[in-house]
PDB file of C-alpha atoms in Angstrom:
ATOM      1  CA  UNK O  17     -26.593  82.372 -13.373  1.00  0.00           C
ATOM      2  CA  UNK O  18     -27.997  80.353 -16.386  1.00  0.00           C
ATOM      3  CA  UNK O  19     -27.095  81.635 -20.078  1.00  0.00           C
ATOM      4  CA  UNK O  20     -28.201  81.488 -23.602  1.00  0.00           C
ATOM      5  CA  UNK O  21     -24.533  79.632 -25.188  1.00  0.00           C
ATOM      6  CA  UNK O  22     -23.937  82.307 -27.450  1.00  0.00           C
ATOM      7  CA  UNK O  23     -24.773  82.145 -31.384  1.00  0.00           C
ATOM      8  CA  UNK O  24     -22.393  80.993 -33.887  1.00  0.00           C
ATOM      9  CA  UNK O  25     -23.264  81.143 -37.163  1.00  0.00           C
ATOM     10  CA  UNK O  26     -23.917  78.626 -40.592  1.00  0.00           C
ATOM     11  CA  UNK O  27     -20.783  80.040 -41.938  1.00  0.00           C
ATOM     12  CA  UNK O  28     -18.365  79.930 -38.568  1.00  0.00           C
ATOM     13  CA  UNK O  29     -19.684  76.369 -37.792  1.00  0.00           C
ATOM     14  CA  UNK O  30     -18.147  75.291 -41.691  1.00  0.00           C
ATOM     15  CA  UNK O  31     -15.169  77.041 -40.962  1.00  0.00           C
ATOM     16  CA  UNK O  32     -14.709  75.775 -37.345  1.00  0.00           C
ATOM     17  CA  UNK O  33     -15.434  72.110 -39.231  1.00  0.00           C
ATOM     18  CA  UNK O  34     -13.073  72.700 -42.205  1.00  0.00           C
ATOM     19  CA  UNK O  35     -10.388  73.726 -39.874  1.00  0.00           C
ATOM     20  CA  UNK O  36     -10.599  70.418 -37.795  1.00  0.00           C
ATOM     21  CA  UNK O  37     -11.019  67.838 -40.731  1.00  0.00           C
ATOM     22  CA  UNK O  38      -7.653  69.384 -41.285  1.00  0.00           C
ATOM     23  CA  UNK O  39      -6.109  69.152 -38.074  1.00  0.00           C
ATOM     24  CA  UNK O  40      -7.782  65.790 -37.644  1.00  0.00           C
ATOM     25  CA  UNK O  41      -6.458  64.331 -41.290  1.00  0.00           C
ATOM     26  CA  UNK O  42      -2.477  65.188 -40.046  1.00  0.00           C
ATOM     27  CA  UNK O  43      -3.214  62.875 -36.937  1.00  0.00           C
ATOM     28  CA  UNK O  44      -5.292  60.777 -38.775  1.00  0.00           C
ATOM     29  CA  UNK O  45      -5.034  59.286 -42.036  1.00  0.00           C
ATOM     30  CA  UNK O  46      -8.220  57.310 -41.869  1.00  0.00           C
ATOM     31  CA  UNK O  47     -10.497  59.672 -41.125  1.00  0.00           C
ATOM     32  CA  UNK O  48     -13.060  60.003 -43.312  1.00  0.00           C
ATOM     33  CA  UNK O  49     -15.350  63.138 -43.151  1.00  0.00           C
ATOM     34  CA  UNK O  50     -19.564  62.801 -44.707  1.00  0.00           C
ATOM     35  CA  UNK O  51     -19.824  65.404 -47.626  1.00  0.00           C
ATOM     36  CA  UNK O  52     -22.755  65.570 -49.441  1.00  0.00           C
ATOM     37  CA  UNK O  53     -22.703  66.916 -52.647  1.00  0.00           C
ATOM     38  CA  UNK O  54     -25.804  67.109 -54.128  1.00  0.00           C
ATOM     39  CA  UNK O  55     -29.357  68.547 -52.462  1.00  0.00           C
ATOM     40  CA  UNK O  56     -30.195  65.017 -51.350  1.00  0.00           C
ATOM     41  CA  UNK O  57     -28.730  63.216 -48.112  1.00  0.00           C
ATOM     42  CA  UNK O  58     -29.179  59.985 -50.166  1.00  0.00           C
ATOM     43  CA  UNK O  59     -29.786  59.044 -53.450  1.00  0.00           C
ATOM     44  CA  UNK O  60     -29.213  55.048 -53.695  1.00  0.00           C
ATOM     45  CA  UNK O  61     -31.795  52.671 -52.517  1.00  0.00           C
ATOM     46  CA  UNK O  62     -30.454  51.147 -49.745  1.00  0.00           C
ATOM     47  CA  UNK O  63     -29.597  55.119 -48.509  1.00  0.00           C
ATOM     48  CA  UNK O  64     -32.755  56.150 -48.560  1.00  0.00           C
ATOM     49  CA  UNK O  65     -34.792  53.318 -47.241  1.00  0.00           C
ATOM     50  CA  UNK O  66     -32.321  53.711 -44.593  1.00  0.00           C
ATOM     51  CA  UNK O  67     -33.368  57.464 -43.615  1.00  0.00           C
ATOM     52  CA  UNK O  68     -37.046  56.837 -44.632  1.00  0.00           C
ATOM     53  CA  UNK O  69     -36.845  53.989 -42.086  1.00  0.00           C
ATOM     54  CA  UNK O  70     -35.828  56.155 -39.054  1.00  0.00           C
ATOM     55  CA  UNK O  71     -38.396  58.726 -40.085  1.00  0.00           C
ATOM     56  CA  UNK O  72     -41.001  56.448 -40.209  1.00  0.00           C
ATOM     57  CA  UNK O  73     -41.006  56.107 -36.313  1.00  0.00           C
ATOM     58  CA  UNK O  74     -42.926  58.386 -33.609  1.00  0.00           C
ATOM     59  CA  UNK O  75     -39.759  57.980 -31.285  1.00  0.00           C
ATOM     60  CA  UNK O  76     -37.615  59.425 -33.885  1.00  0.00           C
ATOM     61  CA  UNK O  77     -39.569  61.424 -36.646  1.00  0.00           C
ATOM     62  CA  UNK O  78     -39.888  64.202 -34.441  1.00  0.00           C
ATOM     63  CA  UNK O  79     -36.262  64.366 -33.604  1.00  0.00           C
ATOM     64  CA  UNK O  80     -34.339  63.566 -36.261  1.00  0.00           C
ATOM     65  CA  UNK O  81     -34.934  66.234 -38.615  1.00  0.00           C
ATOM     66  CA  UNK O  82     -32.449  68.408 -35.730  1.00  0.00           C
ATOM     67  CA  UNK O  83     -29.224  66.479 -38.036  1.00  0.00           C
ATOM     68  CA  UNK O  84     -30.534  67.010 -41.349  1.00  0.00           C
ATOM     69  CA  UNK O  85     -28.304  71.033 -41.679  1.00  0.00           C
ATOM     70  CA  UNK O  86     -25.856  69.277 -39.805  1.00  0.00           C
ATOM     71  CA  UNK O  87     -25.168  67.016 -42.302  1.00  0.00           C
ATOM     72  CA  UNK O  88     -25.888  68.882 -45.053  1.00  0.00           C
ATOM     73  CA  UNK O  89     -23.393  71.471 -44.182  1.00  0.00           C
ATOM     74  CA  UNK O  90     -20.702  69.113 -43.688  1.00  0.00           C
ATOM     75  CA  UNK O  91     -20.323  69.341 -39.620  1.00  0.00           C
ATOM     76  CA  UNK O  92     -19.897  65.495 -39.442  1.00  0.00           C
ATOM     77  CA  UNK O  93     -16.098  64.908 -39.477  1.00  0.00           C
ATOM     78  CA  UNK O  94     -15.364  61.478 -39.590  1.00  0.00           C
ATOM     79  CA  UNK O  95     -18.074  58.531 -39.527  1.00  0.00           C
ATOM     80  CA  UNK O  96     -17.020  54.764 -39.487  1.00  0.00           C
ATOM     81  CA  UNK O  97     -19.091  51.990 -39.777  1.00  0.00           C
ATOM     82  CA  UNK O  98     -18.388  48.591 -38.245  1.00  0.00           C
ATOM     83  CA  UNK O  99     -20.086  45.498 -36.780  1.00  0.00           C
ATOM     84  CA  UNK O 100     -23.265  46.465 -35.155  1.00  0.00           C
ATOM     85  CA  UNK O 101     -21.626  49.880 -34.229  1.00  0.00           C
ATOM     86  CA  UNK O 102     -20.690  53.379 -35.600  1.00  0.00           C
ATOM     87  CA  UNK O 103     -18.523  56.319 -34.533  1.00  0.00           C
ATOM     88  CA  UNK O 104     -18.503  59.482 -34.928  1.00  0.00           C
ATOM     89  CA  UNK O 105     -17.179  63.111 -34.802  1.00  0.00           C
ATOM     90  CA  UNK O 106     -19.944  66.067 -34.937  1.00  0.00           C
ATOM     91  CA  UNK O 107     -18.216  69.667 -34.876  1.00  0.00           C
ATOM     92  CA  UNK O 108     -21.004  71.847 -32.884  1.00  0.00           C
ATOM     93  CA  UNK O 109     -20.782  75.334 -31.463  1.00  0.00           C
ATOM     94  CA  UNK O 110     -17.273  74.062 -29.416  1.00  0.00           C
ATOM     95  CA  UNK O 111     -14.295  74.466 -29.920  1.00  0.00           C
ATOM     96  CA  UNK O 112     -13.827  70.202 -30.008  1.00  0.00           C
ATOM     97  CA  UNK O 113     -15.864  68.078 -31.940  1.00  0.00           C
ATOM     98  CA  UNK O 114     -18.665  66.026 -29.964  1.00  0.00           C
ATOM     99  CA  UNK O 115     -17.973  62.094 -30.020  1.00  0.00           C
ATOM    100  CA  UNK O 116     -20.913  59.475 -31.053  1.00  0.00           C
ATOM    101  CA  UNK O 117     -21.393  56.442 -30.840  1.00  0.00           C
ATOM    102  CA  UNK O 118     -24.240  54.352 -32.313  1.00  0.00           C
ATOM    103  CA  UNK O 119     -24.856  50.604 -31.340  1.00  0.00           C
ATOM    104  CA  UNK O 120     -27.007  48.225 -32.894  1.00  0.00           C
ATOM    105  CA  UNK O 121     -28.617  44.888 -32.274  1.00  0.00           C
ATOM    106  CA  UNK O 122     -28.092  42.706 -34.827  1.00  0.00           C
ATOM    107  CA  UNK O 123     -30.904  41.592 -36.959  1.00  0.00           C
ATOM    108  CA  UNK O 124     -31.682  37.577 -35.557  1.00  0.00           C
ATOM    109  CA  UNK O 125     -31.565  34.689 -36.753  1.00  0.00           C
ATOM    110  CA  UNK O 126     -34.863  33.806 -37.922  1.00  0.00           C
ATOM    111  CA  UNK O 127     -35.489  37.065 -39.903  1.00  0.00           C
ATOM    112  CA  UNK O 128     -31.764  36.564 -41.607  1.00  0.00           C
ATOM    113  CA  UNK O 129     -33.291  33.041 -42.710  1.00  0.00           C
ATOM    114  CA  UNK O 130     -36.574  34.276 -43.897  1.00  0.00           C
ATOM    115  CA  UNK O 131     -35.085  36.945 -46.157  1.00  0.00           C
ATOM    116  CA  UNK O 132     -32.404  34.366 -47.544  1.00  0.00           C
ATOM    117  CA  UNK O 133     -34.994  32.099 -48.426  1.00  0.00           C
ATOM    118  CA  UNK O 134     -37.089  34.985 -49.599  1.00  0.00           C
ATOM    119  CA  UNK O 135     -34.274  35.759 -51.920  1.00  0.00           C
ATOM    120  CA  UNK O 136     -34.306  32.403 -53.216  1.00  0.00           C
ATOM    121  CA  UNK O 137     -34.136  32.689 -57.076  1.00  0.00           C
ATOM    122  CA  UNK O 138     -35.462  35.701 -57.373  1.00  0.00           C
ATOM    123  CA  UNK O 139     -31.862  37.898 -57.298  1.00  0.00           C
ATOM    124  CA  UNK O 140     -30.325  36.820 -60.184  1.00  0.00           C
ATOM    125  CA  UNK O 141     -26.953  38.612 -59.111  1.00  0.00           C
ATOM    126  CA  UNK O 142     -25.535  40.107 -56.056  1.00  0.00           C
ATOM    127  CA  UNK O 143     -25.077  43.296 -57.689  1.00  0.00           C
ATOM    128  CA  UNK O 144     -28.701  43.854 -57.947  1.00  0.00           C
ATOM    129  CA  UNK O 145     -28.918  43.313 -54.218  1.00  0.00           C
ATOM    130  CA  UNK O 146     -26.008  45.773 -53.598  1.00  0.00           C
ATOM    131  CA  UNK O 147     -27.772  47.994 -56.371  1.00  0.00           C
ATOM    132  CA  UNK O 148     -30.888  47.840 -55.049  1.00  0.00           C
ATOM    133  CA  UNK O 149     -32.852  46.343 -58.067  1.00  0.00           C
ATOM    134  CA  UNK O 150     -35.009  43.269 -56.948  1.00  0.00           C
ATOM    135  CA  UNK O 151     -38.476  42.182 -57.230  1.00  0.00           C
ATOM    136  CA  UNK O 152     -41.155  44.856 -55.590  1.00  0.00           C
ATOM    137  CA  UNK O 153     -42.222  42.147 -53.518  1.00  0.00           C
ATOM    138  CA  UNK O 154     -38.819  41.659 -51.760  1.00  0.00           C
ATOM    139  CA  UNK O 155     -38.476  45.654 -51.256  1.00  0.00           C
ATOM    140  CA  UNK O 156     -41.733  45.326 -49.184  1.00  0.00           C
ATOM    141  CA  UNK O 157     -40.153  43.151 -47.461  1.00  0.00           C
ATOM    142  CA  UNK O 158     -36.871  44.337 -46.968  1.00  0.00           C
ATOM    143  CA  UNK O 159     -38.555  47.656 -45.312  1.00  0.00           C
ATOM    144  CA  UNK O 160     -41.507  45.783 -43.483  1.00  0.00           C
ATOM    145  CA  UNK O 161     -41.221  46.504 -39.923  1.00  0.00           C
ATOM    146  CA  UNK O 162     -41.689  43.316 -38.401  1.00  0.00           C
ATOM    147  CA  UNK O 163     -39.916  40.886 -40.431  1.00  0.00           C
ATOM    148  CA  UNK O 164     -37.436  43.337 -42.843  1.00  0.00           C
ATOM    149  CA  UNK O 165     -34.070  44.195 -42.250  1.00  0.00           C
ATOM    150  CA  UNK O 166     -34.230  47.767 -41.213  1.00  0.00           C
ATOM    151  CA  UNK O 167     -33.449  48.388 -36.819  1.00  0.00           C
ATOM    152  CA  UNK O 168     -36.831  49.680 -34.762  1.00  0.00           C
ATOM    153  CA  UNK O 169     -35.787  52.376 -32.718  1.00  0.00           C
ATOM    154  CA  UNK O 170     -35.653  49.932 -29.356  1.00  0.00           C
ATOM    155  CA  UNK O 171     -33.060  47.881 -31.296  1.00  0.00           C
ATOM    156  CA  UNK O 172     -30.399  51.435 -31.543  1.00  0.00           C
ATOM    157  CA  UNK O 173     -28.648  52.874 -28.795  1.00  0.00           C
ATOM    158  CA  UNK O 174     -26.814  56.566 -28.869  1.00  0.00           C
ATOM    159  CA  UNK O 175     -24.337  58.658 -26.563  1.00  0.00           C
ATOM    160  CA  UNK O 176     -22.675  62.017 -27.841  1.00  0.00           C
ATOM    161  CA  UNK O 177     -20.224  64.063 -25.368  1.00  0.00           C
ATOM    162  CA  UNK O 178     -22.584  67.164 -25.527  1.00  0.00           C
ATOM    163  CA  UNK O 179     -24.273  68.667 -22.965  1.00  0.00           C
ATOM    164  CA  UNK O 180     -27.388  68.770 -24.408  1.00  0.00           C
ATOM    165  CA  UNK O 181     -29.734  66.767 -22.344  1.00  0.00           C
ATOM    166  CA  UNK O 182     -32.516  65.954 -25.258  1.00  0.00           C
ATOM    167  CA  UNK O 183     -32.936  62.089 -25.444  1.00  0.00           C
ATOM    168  CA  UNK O 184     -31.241  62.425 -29.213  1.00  0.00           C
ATOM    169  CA  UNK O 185     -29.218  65.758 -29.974  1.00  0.00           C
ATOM    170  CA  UNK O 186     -28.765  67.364 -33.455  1.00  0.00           C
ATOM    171  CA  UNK O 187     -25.042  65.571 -33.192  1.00  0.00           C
ATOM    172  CA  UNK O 188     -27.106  61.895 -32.931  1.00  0.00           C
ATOM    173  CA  UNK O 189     -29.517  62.910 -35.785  1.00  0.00           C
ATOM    174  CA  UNK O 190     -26.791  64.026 -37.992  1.00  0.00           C
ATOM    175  CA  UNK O 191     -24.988  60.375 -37.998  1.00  0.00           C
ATOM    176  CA  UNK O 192     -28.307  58.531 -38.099  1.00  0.00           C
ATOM    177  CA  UNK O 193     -28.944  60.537 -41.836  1.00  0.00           C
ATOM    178  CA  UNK O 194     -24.606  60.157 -42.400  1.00  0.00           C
ATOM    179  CA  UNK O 195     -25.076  56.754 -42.273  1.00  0.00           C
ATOM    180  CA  UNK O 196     -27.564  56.565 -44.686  1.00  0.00           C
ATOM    181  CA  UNK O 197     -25.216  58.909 -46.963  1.00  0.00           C
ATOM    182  CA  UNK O 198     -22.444  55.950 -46.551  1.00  0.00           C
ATOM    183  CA  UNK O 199     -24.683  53.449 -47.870  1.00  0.00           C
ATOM    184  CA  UNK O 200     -24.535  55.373 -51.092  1.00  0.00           C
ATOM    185  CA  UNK O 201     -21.216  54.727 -51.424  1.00  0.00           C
ATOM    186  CA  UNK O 202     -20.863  51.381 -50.271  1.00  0.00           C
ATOM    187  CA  UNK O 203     -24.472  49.646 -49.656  1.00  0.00           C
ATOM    188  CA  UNK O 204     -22.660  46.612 -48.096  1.00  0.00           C
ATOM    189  CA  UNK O 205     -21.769  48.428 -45.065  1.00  0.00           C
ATOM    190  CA  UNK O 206     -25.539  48.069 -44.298  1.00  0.00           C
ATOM    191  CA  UNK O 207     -25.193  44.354 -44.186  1.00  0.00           C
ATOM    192  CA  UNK O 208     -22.044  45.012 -41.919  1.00  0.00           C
ATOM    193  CA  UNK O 209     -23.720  47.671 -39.624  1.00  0.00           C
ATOM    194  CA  UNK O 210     -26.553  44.752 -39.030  1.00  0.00           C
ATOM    195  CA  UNK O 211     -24.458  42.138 -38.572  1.00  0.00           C
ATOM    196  CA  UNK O 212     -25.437  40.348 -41.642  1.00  0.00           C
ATOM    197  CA  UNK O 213     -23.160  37.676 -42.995  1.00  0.00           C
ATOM    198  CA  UNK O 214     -22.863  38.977 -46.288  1.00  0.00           C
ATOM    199  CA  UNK O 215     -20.730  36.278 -46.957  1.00  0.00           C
ATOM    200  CA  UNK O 216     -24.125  33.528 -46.371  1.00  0.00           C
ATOM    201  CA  UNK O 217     -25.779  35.732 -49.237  1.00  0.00           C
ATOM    202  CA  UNK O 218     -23.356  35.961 -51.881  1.00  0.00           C
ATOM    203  CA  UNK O 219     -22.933  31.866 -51.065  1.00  0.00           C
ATOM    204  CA  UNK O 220     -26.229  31.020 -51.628  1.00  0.00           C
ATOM    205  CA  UNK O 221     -26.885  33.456 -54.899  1.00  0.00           C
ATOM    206  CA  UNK O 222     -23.327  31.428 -56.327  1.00  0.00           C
ATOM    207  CA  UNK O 223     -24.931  28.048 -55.290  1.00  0.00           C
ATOM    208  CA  UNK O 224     -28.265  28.778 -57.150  1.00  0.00           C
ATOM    209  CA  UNK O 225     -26.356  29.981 -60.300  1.00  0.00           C
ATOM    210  CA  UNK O 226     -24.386  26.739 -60.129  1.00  0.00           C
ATOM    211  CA  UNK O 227     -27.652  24.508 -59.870  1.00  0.00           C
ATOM    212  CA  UNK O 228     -29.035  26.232 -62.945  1.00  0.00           C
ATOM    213  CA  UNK O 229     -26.181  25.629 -65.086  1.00  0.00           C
ATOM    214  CA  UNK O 230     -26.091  21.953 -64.132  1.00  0.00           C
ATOM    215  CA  UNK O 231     -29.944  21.716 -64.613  1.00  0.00           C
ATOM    216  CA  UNK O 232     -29.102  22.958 -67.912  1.00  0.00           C
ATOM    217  CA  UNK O 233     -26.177  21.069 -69.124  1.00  0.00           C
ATOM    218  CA  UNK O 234     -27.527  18.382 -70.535  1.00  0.00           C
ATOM    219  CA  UNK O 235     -30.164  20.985 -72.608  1.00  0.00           C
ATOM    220  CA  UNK O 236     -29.109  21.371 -76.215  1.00  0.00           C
ATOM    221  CA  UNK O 237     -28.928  24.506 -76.882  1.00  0.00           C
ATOM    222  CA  UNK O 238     -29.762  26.132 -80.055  1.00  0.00           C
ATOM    223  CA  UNK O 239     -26.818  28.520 -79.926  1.00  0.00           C
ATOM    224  CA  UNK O 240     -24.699  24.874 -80.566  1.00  0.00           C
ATOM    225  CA  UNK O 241     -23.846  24.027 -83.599  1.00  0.00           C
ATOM    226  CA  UNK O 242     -24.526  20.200 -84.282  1.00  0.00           C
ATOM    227  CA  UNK O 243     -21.956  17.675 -84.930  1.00  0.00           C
ATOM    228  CA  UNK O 244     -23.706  17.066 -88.415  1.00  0.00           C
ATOM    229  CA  UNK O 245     -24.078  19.933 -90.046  1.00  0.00           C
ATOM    230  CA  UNK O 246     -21.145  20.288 -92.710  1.00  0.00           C
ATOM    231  CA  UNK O 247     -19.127  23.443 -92.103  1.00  0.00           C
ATOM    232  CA  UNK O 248     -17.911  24.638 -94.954  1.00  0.00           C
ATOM    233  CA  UNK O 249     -21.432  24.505 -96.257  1.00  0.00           C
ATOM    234  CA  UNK O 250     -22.603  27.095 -93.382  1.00  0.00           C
ATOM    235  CA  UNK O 251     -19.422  29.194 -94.026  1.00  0.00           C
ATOM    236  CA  UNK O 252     -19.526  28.695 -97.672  1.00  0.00           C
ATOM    237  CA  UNK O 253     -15.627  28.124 -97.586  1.00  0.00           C
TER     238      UNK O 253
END
């Protein structure tokens, strides 16, 4: 006969999770739990435009908000983000933590070109990029959703190792709103997550620097002193 799985509570959940970081961390080293610390899941740009993203689709909106106490309260254990994939560990009502993993397609070709060229003197740095201060024009079209950089829902795949049947389980929301609390502390894991050469980026932001300063080498500048002008005179020496 079919039951209920029995309650467990805010409070035992946080203690069940606390007690396997724990255990986890003397097998593990690396592993590196999601706390949030303030009221907010995100508070950087490229964090929240991540989350607003996922809730912007039907196919998730009505799901997603399942993870948001999960992640909030700390029940996501360890979360690593690599190459068009992430994994997880989600402590639910168990004993064990539920394993996740996350795949994702990687953004193609001709969007990566559009954006570069997009880009094109208007980042004067690549810590704005990271920072998430650029032109409103290229933040409309970083989060457009056929030509920006965000994934559609048909372009991420999810398993988790619990039994619950829903197409995406509290355990799957939970690491789709962690990962948007890992971008605040590191944004370029977003480029690595898409399988965005980063590298290509910071390339062509150097190259454009370099093209300005020879464009302007030959520009007298005012901040030069000229050959002419008698020294001591200006320094009254």
């Amino acid at each position: 006969m079919w039951e209920y799985p029995k309650y467990v509570s805010i409070s035992e959940k946080k203690d069940k999770a606390q007690k396997q970081i724990e255990k986890l961390k003397k097998k593990d080293k690396g592993i590196n739990p999601v706390i949030i610390k303030g009221k907010k899941i995100a508070e950087t740009w490229w964090g929240i435009a991540w989350n607003k993203n996922l809730e912007s689709y039907a196919d998730f909106s009505n799901r997603i908000s399942r993870g948001k106490s999960y992640v909030k309260n700390g029940f996501i254990l360890d979360l690593k983000i690599n190459s068009g994939e992430v994994t997880a560990l989600v402590q639910g009502s168990g004993n064990k933590p539920y394993k996740i993993t996350i795949t994702m397609k990687p953004l193609s070709e001709e969007k990566w070109r559009n954006i570069l060229n997009a880009c094109s003197h208007k980042i004067s740095g690549i810590e704005e990029l990271v920072e998430g201060k650029f032109p409103k024009a290229l933040e409309e079209l970083f989060i457009s959703k056929e030509k920006g950089l965000f994934p559609s829902p048909k372009e991420i795949k999810f398993n988790c190792s619990c039994p619950d049947w829903a197409s995406m389980c509290k355990h799957v929301a939970a690491v789709l709103y962690g990962i948007g609390a890992r971008f605040d502390e590191d944004p370029t894991l977003f480029f690595k997550l898409r399988s965005i050469d980063f590298e290509a980026l910071l390339k062509k932001s150097v190259e454009e620097k370099m093209q300005s300063m020879l464009l302007n080498a030959n520009k007298k500048s005012k901040r030069i002193i000229d050959d002419e002008i008698d020294i001591s005179k200006l320094f009254e020496i």
